[in-house]
Every structure is written in structure tokens, then in C-alpha cells.
Coordinates of C-alpha atoms in Angstrom, one line a residue:
Chain J
M1 CA 193.0 96.8 117.0
P2 CA 194.6 98.0 120.2
I3 CA 196.9 101.0 120.1
Y4 CA 200.6 100.1 120.0
G5 CA 202.1 100.2 123.4
D6 CA 198.8 99.7 125.2
L7 CA 199.7 96.2 126.2
G8 CA 203.2 97.2 127.3
N9 CA 201.6 99.8 129.5
K10 CA 199.5 97.1 131.2
L11 CA 202.6 95.2 131.9
V12 CA 204.2 98.2 133.5
Q13 CA 201.1 98.7 135.6
H14 CA 201.3 95.1 136.8
A15 CA 204.9 95.6 137.7
K16 CA 204.2 98.8 139.6
R17 CA 201.4 97.1 141.5
T18 CA 203.7 94.1 142.3
Q19 CA 206.2 96.4 143.9
N20 CA 203.8 97.2 146.7
L21 CA 202.5 93.7 147.3
A22 CA 203.8 91.3 149.9
H23 CA 203.2 88.3 147.5
L24 CA 203.8 87.7 143.9
P25 CA 200.6 88.0 141.7
P26 CA 200.1 85.5 138.9
Y27 CA 202.5 85.7 136.0
Q28 CA 200.8 87.4 133.0
T29 CA 201.6 84.7 130.4
E30 CA 199.0 86.0 127.9
L31 CA 200.1 89.6 128.2
V32 CA 203.8 88.8 127.8
R33 CA 203.0 86.7 124.7
A34 CA 200.8 89.5 123.2
V35 CA 203.5 92.2 123.7
T36 CA 206.1 89.9 122.2
R37 CA 203.8 89.2 119.3
E38 CA 203.4 92.9 118.8
V39 CA 207.1 93.3 118.6
R40 CA 207.4 90.6 115.9
E41 CA 204.6 92.2 113.9
L42 CA 206.2 95.6 114.0
D43 CA 209.4 94.1 112.9
K44 CA 207.7 92.4 110.0
D45 CA 206.1 95.7 109.1
V46 CA 209.4 97.4 109.1
A47 CA 210.9 94.7 106.8
S48 CA 208.0 94.9 104.4
L49 CA 208.1 98.7 104.3
L50 CA 211.8 98.6 103.5
E51 CA 211.6 95.8 101.0
P52 CA 210.7 97.8 97.9
Y53 CA 213.7 100.1 98.5
Q54 CA 216.3 97.2 98.4
G55 CA 218.5 98.9 101.0
S56 CA 218.6 102.3 99.4
F57 CA 216.0 104.0 101.5
D58 CA 216.4 107.8 101.7
P59 CA 214.4 109.2 104.7
S60 CA 214.3 112.8 103.3
A61 CA 212.8 111.6 100.0
D62 CA 209.9 109.7 101.6
Q63 CA 209.2 111.4 104.9
A64 CA 205.9 109.6 105.6
T65 CA 207.5 106.2 105.4
A66 CA 210.4 107.4 107.4
C67 CA 208.1 108.5 110.2
T68 CA 206.3 105.2 110.2
L69 CA 209.6 103.4 110.5
L70 CA 210.7 105.6 113.3
V71 CA 207.4 105.1 115.3
N72 CA 207.7 101.3 114.7
H73 CA 211.3 101.3 115.8
L74 CA 210.5 103.2 119.0
S75 CA 207.5 101.1 119.8
M76 CA 209.5 97.9 119.6
R77 CA 212.1 99.2 121.9
R78 CA 209.5 100.5 124.3
N79 CA 207.8 97.1 124.4
K80 CA 211.1 95.6 125.1
R81 CA 211.7 98.0 128.0
C82 CA 208.3 97.2 129.4
L83 CA 208.9 93.5 129.2
L84 CA 212.3 93.8 130.8
A85 CA 210.9 96.0 133.6
Y86 CA 208.1 93.6 134.2
H87 CA 210.4 90.6 134.5
R88 CA 213.0 92.4 136.5
T89 CA 210.4 93.5 139.1
R90 CA 209.3 89.9 139.5
T91 CA 212.9 88.5 139.7
D92 CA 213.7 91.2 142.3
K93 CA 210.8 89.9 144.3
L94 CA 211.9 86.3 143.9
E95 CA 215.4 87.2 145.0
E96 CA 214.0 88.9 148.1
L97 CA 212.1 85.7 148.9
V98 CA 215.3 83.7 148.5
W99 CA 217.2 86.1 150.8
S100 CA 214.4 85.9 153.4
G101 CA 214.9 82.1 153.6
A102 CA 212.0 80.8 151.6
D103 CA 212.9 77.2 150.8
P104 CA 213.6 76.9 147.1
L105 CA 212.3 73.3 147.2
D106 CA 209.1 74.4 148.8
L107 CA 207.4 76.6 146.3
A108 CA 204.0 75.7 147.6
G109 CA 204.5 78.1 150.5
L110 CA 205.2 80.8 148.0
Q111 CA 201.9 80.3 146.2
A112 CA 199.8 80.0 149.3
G113 CA 199.9 83.8 149.7
A114 CA 198.8 84.5 146.2
V115 CA 196.0 82.0 145.6
N116 CA 193.7 80.2 148.0
D117 CA 194.7 76.9 149.5
A118 CA 192.4 74.9 147.4
A119 CA 194.0 76.2 144.2
A120 CA 197.5 75.7 145.7
A121 CA 196.7 72.1 146.4
D122 CA 196.2 71.4 142.7
G123 CA 199.8 72.5 142.4
G124 CA 201.3 73.0 138.9
E125 CA 199.0 75.1 136.9
S126 CA 197.8 77.4 139.7
S127 CA 201.3 78.5 140.4
S128 CA 201.7 82.3 140.3
L129 CA 205.2 81.8 138.8
S130 CA 205.9 81.0 135.3
P131 CA 208.0 77.8 134.8
Q132 CA 210.9 80.0 133.8
E133 CA 210.5 81.9 137.1
E134 CA 210.5 78.7 139.1
D135 CA 213.8 77.8 137.4
Y136 CA 215.2 81.2 138.2
F137 CA 214.1 80.9 141.8
R138 CA 215.9 77.6 142.2
Q139 CA 219.0 78.8 140.4
Y140 CA 219.3 82.0 142.3
G141 CA 218.8 80.0 145.5
D142 CA 221.8 77.9 144.5
L143 CA 223.8 80.9 143.6
L144 CA 223.1 82.6 146.9
A145 CA 223.9 79.4 148.8
A146 CA 227.2 79.2 147.0
Y147 CA 228.1 82.8 147.9
K148 CA 226.9 82.4 151.5
G149 CA 228.9 79.3 151.9
Q150 CA 232.1 81.3 151.6
W151 CA 231.1 83.4 154.6
T152 CA 229.9 80.6 156.9
D153 CA 230.9 82.4 160.1
I154 CA 228.9 85.5 159.3
D155 CA 225.5 84.1 158.4
L156 CA 224.9 86.5 155.5
T157 CA 221.1 86.2 155.6
G158 CA 221.0 87.0 159.3
S159 CA 219.4 90.1 160.8
L160 CA 220.4 93.5 159.5
E161 CA 219.3 95.1 162.7
P162 CA 222.4 96.1 164.8
P163 CA 222.6 93.6 167.7
R164 CA 221.8 95.2 171.0
D165 CA 221.4 92.3 173.4
L166 CA 223.0 88.9 173.4
F167 CA 219.9 87.5 175.0
I168 CA 216.3 88.3 174.2
D169 CA 212.8 87.3 175.3
V170 CA 210.8 85.4 172.8
R171 CA 207.3 84.0 172.7
V172 CA 206.6 80.9 170.8
L173 CA 203.8 81.4 168.2
K174 CA 203.9 77.9 166.6
D175 CA 205.3 74.6 168.0
A176 CA 208.8 74.4 166.7
G177 CA 210.0 71.3 168.6
E178 CA 213.2 71.0 170.5
I179 CA 216.3 73.1 169.7
Q180 CA 219.8 72.6 170.9
T181 CA 221.6 75.6 172.4
E182 CA 224.9 75.7 174.2
Y183 CA 222.9 76.0 177.4
G184 CA 221.1 72.8 176.8
A185 CA 217.9 71.8 174.9
I186 CA 214.8 74.0 174.9
N187 CA 211.5 72.6 174.0
L188 CA 209.5 75.3 172.0
T189 CA 205.9 74.7 172.7
K190 CA 203.2 77.2 171.6
N191 CA 202.6 80.2 173.9
S192 CA 205.6 79.5 176.1
Q193 CA 208.1 82.2 176.7
F194 CA 211.9 82.0 176.8
Y195 CA 215.0 84.0 177.5
V196 CA 217.4 82.8 174.8
R197 CA 220.5 83.8 172.9
Q198 CA 219.4 85.8 169.8
G199 CA 221.8 84.1 167.5
D200 CA 220.3 80.7 168.3
V201 CA 216.7 81.7 167.4
E202 CA 217.2 84.3 164.6
R203 CA 216.2 81.8 161.9
L204 CA 213.0 80.8 163.8
I205 CA 212.0 84.4 164.3
A206 CA 212.4 85.0 160.5
Q207 CA 210.3 82.0 159.8
G208 CA 207.5 83.2 162.1
Y209 CA 207.8 80.5 164.8
L210 CA 208.9 82.9 167.4
Q211 CA 208.1 86.5 168.2
K212 CA 210.7 88.8 169.8
L213 CA 209.4 90.6 172.9
G214 CA 210.3 94.0 174.2
Chain M
M1 CA 242.0 112.9 168.8
D2 CA 243.3 110.9 171.8
I3 CA 246.7 110.6 173.3
D4 CA 247.8 107.9 170.9
D5 CA 247.2 110.2 168.0
I6 CA 249.2 112.9 169.5
L7 CA 252.1 110.6 170.3
R8 CA 252.0 109.2 166.8
D9 CA 252.2 112.7 165.4
V10 CA 255.3 113.3 167.4
D11 CA 256.9 110.0 166.8
P12 CA 255.7 108.1 163.7
T13 CA 257.3 104.9 164.8
F14 CA 255.0 104.9 167.8
H15 CA 252.7 101.9 167.5
T16 CA 250.6 101.0 170.5
I17 CA 247.4 100.3 168.7
P18 CA 247.2 96.6 168.1
Q19 CA 246.5 95.3 164.7
E20 CA 243.1 94.0 165.8
K21 CA 242.0 97.4 166.9
R22 CA 243.1 99.1 163.8
D23 CA 241.3 96.4 161.8
L24 CA 238.1 97.1 163.6
Q25 CA 238.5 100.8 163.0
E26 CA 239.1 100.2 159.4
L27 CA 236.2 97.8 159.1
T28 CA 233.9 100.4 160.7
R29 CA 235.1 103.1 158.4
T30 CA 234.8 100.9 155.3
W31 CA 231.3 99.9 156.4
I32 CA 230.1 103.4 156.9
A33 CA 231.6 104.6 153.7
E34 CA 230.1 101.7 151.7
R35 CA 226.7 102.4 153.1
S36 CA 226.9 106.2 152.4
A37 CA 228.4 106.2 148.9
P38 CA 226.0 105.9 146.0
E39 CA 228.4 103.7 144.0
L40 CA 230.3 100.6 144.9
L41 CA 233.7 101.3 146.5
P42 CA 236.8 99.2 145.9
W43 CA 237.1 96.0 147.9
P44 CA 239.8 96.5 150.5
A45 CA 242.9 94.9 149.0
N46 CA 245.1 94.8 152.1
G47 CA 243.8 91.5 153.4
L48 CA 241.5 93.2 155.9
F49 CA 238.7 90.7 155.6
E50 CA 241.1 87.8 155.7
R51 CA 242.3 89.0 159.1
I52 CA 238.8 89.8 160.3
N53 CA 237.6 86.4 159.3
S54 CA 240.4 84.6 161.1
N55 CA 239.7 86.7 164.2
I56 CA 236.1 85.7 164.1
K57 CA 237.0 82.1 163.7
R58 CA 239.4 82.3 166.6
Q59 CA 236.8 83.8 168.8
I60 CA 234.2 81.2 167.9
E61 CA 236.7 78.5 168.8
K62 CA 237.3 80.3 172.1
V63 CA 233.6 80.5 172.8
E64 CA 233.3 76.8 172.2
E65 CA 236.2 76.1 174.5
M66 CA 234.8 78.2 177.3
T67 CA 231.3 76.9 177.1
G68 CA 230.7 74.1 179.6
D69 CA 232.9 75.9 182.1
M70 CA 230.4 76.8 184.8
D71 CA 232.7 79.2 186.7
P72 CA 230.8 82.5 186.9
K73 CA 234.0 84.5 185.9
T74 CA 234.4 82.5 182.7
N75 CA 230.7 82.8 182.1
F76 CA 230.9 86.6 182.2
A77 CA 233.9 86.7 179.9
L78 CA 232.0 84.4 177.6
I79 CA 229.1 86.9 177.4
V80 CA 231.4 89.7 176.6
I81 CA 233.2 87.8 173.9
Q82 CA 229.9 86.6 172.4
T83 CA 228.5 90.2 172.4
E84 CA 231.6 91.4 170.6
L85 CA 231.4 88.5 168.2
E86 CA 227.8 89.4 167.3
R87 CA 228.8 93.0 166.6
Y88 CA 231.7 91.9 164.4
R89 CA 229.4 89.6 162.5
Y90 CA 226.8 92.4 162.1
L91 CA 229.4 94.8 160.7
V92 CA 230.7 92.3 158.1
R93 CA 227.2 91.1 157.2
S94 CA 225.9 94.6 156.8
Y95 CA 228.9 95.6 154.7
L96 CA 228.6 92.6 152.4
R97 CA 224.9 93.1 152.0
A98 CA 225.3 96.7 151.2
R99 CA 227.7 95.8 148.4
I100 CA 225.6 93.0 147.1
A101 CA 222.6 95.4 146.9
K102 CA 224.6 97.8 144.8
I103 CA 226.0 95.1 142.6
D104 CA 222.6 93.6 142.0
K105 CA 221.2 97.0 141.1
H106 CA 223.8 97.8 138.4
T107 CA 225.3 94.5 137.6
L108 CA 226.0 95.1 133.9
H109 CA 227.6 98.5 134.8
Y110 CA 230.1 97.0 137.3
L111 CA 230.9 94.2 134.9
S112 CA 231.4 96.5 131.9
T113 CA 235.0 97.7 132.3
D114 CA 238.1 96.2 133.9
E115 CA 238.4 99.3 136.1
L116 CA 235.0 98.7 137.6
R117 CA 235.4 94.9 137.8
A118 CA 238.5 95.5 139.9
R119 CA 236.4 97.0 142.6
L120 CA 234.7 93.6 143.3
S121 CA 236.2 90.9 145.4
E122 CA 236.8 87.6 143.6
M123 CA 233.7 86.1 145.2
E124 CA 231.6 89.1 144.3
L125 CA 232.8 88.9 140.7
A126 CA 231.8 85.3 140.5
Y127 CA 228.4 86.1 142.0
A128 CA 227.8 89.1 139.7
T129 CA 228.8 87.2 136.6
R130 CA 226.6 84.2 137.4
H131 CA 223.7 86.4 138.5
Q132 CA 223.7 88.3 135.2
A133 CA 223.9 85.1 133.3
L134 CA 220.9 83.8 135.2
L135 CA 218.9 87.0 134.5
H136 CA 219.8 87.1 130.8
N137 CA 218.9 83.4 130.5
H138 CA 215.6 84.1 132.3
Y139 CA 214.8 87.0 129.9
L140 CA 215.7 84.9 126.9
S141 CA 213.5 81.9 127.9
S142 CA 210.6 84.2 129.0
F143 CA 210.4 86.4 125.9
L144 CA 213.6 87.6 124.4
S145 CA 214.3 84.6 122.3
S146 CA 211.2 85.2 120.2
F147 CA 212.4 88.7 119.5
P148 CA 214.0 89.7 116.2
P149 CA 217.7 89.0 116.6
N150 CA 218.7 92.7 116.3
L151 CA 216.5 93.4 119.4
Q152 CA 217.9 90.7 121.7
N153 CA 220.8 92.7 123.2
L154 CA 220.8 93.9 126.7
N155 CA 223.3 96.7 126.1
D156 CA 221.8 98.7 123.2
T157 CA 222.8 102.3 123.1
S158 CA 220.6 103.4 120.2
V159 CA 217.9 106.1 120.4
G160 CA 220.3 108.1 122.6
L161 CA 219.5 105.9 125.6
N162 CA 222.0 103.5 127.2
M163 CA 220.3 100.3 128.4
I164 CA 222.8 99.9 131.1
D165 CA 221.7 101.8 134.2
T166 CA 224.4 103.4 136.2
P167 CA 224.6 104.7 139.8
D168 CA 223.8 108.4 140.3
L169 CA 227.2 109.9 141.1
E170 CA 225.7 113.3 141.6
S171 CA 223.7 112.4 144.7
A172 CA 224.5 114.0 148.0
V173 CA 226.8 112.7 150.7
F174 CA 228.1 113.9 154.0
I175 CA 231.9 114.0 154.5
R176 CA 234.1 114.8 157.5
L177 CA 237.4 116.5 156.7
L178 CA 240.3 114.6 158.1
K179 CA 242.7 117.4 157.3
N180 CA 242.5 120.9 156.1
A181 CA 241.6 120.9 152.4
V182 CA 240.1 122.9 149.7
V183 CA 236.6 121.7 148.9
R184 CA 235.1 122.3 145.5
G185 CA 231.4 121.8 145.2
R186 CA 229.1 122.2 142.2
G187 CA 225.7 123.7 143.0
V188 CA 222.5 124.1 141.0
D189 CA 222.9 127.9 140.5
A190 CA 226.5 128.5 141.4
D191 CA 229.7 126.5 142.2
D192 CA 231.5 127.0 145.4
V193 CA 235.2 126.7 146.4
F194 CA 236.2 127.1 150.0
S195 CA 238.9 125.8 152.4
A196 CA 237.6 123.5 155.0
R197 CA 239.3 122.7 158.3
E198 CA 239.9 119.4 159.9
S199 CA 236.7 117.8 161.4
D200 CA 234.4 120.1 159.4
I201 CA 231.4 118.3 158.1
V202 CA 230.2 119.1 154.6
I203 CA 227.4 118.0 152.4
L204 CA 228.1 117.9 148.7
R205 CA 227.8 115.8 145.5
W206 CA 229.5 112.4 145.7
A207 CA 231.3 113.2 142.4
D208 CA 232.8 116.2 144.0
A209 CA 233.6 114.4 147.3
K210 CA 235.2 111.4 145.7
P211 CA 238.7 112.9 145.0
L212 CA 238.9 114.1 148.7
V213 CA 237.9 110.7 150.0
A214 CA 240.3 109.0 147.6
A215 CA 243.2 111.2 148.7
G216 CA 242.4 110.5 152.4
S217 CA 241.6 114.1 153.1
A218 CA 238.0 113.2 154.1
E219 CA 235.8 110.3 155.1
L220 CA 232.2 109.6 154.5
V221 CA 229.9 109.8 157.5

């Protein structure tokens, strides 16, 4: 029998580790389930301990039971905090991905970093997100799109670096096809270099097609 | 202090600074303050962002109009306008993002009282409410719904701990005095009261600086 709180601790360790990772490690379905089960069992214990007293429990008369109840009570709440912390860390990470422009419809790209390509190709089960997290990812994407839509002239997800130059030198890392700018069309082929307006290519830099030089 | 300030001191009806310039000054100040303050500051209620937005829109239209004109003079003006436009956009974007970050961090706190809700713009309020609902829903479907009912709340205050996290109002900020004022600061060992002069820069707890900033005697830097 594991010590109460042990599993919760594992969740927190997972969460802590996740904070420093670039990708999202697989969702700990089993662990979450086990911690939740522990909470239910503790709650059952509390109920059965209190049952004989019929609601007239006097802590000072039976201190041993009172202590057990207190420990159970605190353990349940601690487990809850662990679960909340674990899930919040992951949703924070998901939100970050949404802000950085990961396509909500293209979750495959998200998994590619976490598992190898062969596993990602199977889709579905190898996802590092729980089904609930996939829902959350989509819904947050919609929410952000709605908020962004009210600031169309600003491009809310644009660069947070203060703009210095209107035009910048970029090198093309991956073929990105032809883009339209107000100075005409540019064909972005790999390894070529351009002097372009930063606002026109910000998106492509964020997505890794272009590299800013200088 | 430049000549305009002096003239305005002498004659309060003196208004040479155009609205656009004052707006930019206010935007810059609001932006700096928002980024420095540990808690969310009130959304400017004087229509600042409506004006800024329509200015940005106007300039974008102007840029579109001027593009295609190959005259070098127009072209140079175009670059100046576009550079300015990018800077405006950056200020607004950075400001909005700083606010969203704070709102996301302490959503339940900012939604908890009317006084705090009033600090959010309408759009932010809609965003925060929806975001919180999404989160709660996510917790529920992931694990919370299989909890005993009395443990399903997200705002428990039992065991002497409030589940709702709040911003740290005691963290340090830098302020610049805009006029002579008495500054009260609480320290770890001792408190301090002294009279500061205009343009002095002071570091102190945000909770102590807040009244000065609210009264317009100081600004965050």
C-alpha cells in the first residue's frame, strides 16, 4: 500500500519537469486516475469513520479518530491541489502553443516533438494529450481567435520584440512558396536571401521557414 | 520639462499639443505602468484605445493609398509612416499582452468582485469569463467530476488557505515623482516617511506606491 500523497507527489514532479521542456510529455492517465481514486477512498473512509457517531462526533472525546479524520481531510485536499497543479501546468503549455501559432487543427505537429514519427503516424492513441486536453486546445484556440479578431489591425500574436527596422534581411530555411508583398511577389526558395518588410514575414519567421539575419 | 509645459503652467488654456501626441504619451505611460505594476491596472476609460485604433486604421489606409506611387518623395514618407505604424502596433500589442498575462494568471481573482471586474475592458471580461469556464470544464472532465461533491469547488477557503491566488501587492516597483509629495514606505525592519521632490525616483512596495500613482503624484517607471 503506497503512502498517501505519494502519487500526488509524482504528479507534481511531472508538472515540474514539464515546465522546463519544450514539448509536452505524455499525459499521465493512470496516475491521474490513481490519485482521484485515492481521494474517493479517503472520502469513503471519512464517511465510515463518522457513521457510528450519527453526526454527533465530538473531537475532544475521541482524539485518535479526530486525528485520522484531519489527516484524511488534508490528504484529500492536497491531492486535489496536486491534480490542479498538474493540469494547470499542462494547459499553460497548451495555451503557449496556441499563442505561438500552432494550428489547432493540426495536432500531429504537436505530438511529433514528444514521440517519434512512427508513433505519431498511428495517430490517436500515441497522442501525448488526453482527449480532454485536445478539446481544451481547440476551444482555447477558438477563444483566442475571437479575442484577436477584435484587434485585427494590431496582430496580437505578433512579435513582442520592439520593432527596430522596417526592413530586415532574412534567409529562407525551408521552401515557403510565393508570398505577396506590396512591392510585388517574392518567391521564397530554400537558401535564398531577401531584404523584406518585417511585418510581411513575421509569421513565416515564427513558423521556422525564415531566419532573421543580423 | 519643455517649453510647452512652462507655457501651460502660466496659461492653462494653452493647448498646442495635438490630441494625437497626447494620446501617444498616454499610451506610452499606460504601457509602462501596466508592465511594471504587479497587478492589473484599470482599463483606460477615456476612449484612448478607440482613438488609437482609429488612428492606426487611418494610417493603414494612407499607406495603402500611397503604395504604388513610385515617386521617391512619397516613398520616403511611406517608410516613415510605416515605421511609426509598426511602433504603435507594438505598443498596443505589448500592452494588451501584458494585461492578458496578468488576467490569465489570476483569472478567478479578477472575476471575484465587481470592483476588480471593472478594471477589465469589455472584451477582456468576455475573454476571462470564457477562459475560466474552459479551465473549469477541463478540470471537471479530467478528474474533478469523479471527486466527492464537497471537494469539487475551485474557491475553497477551508484549512486557512484560499484557493484563489492573488497578485503580490507587496512586490517592489520604481516610481518617478511628478510633483513634490510625502512618500511612506514600509520596510522589513523599519518604516520610512520622507518628502520627495519632483522627478525623484524611488523604489518601494507597490502597495505603498499605489496611492501616489492613483493621485497622479507619481508614475511607474
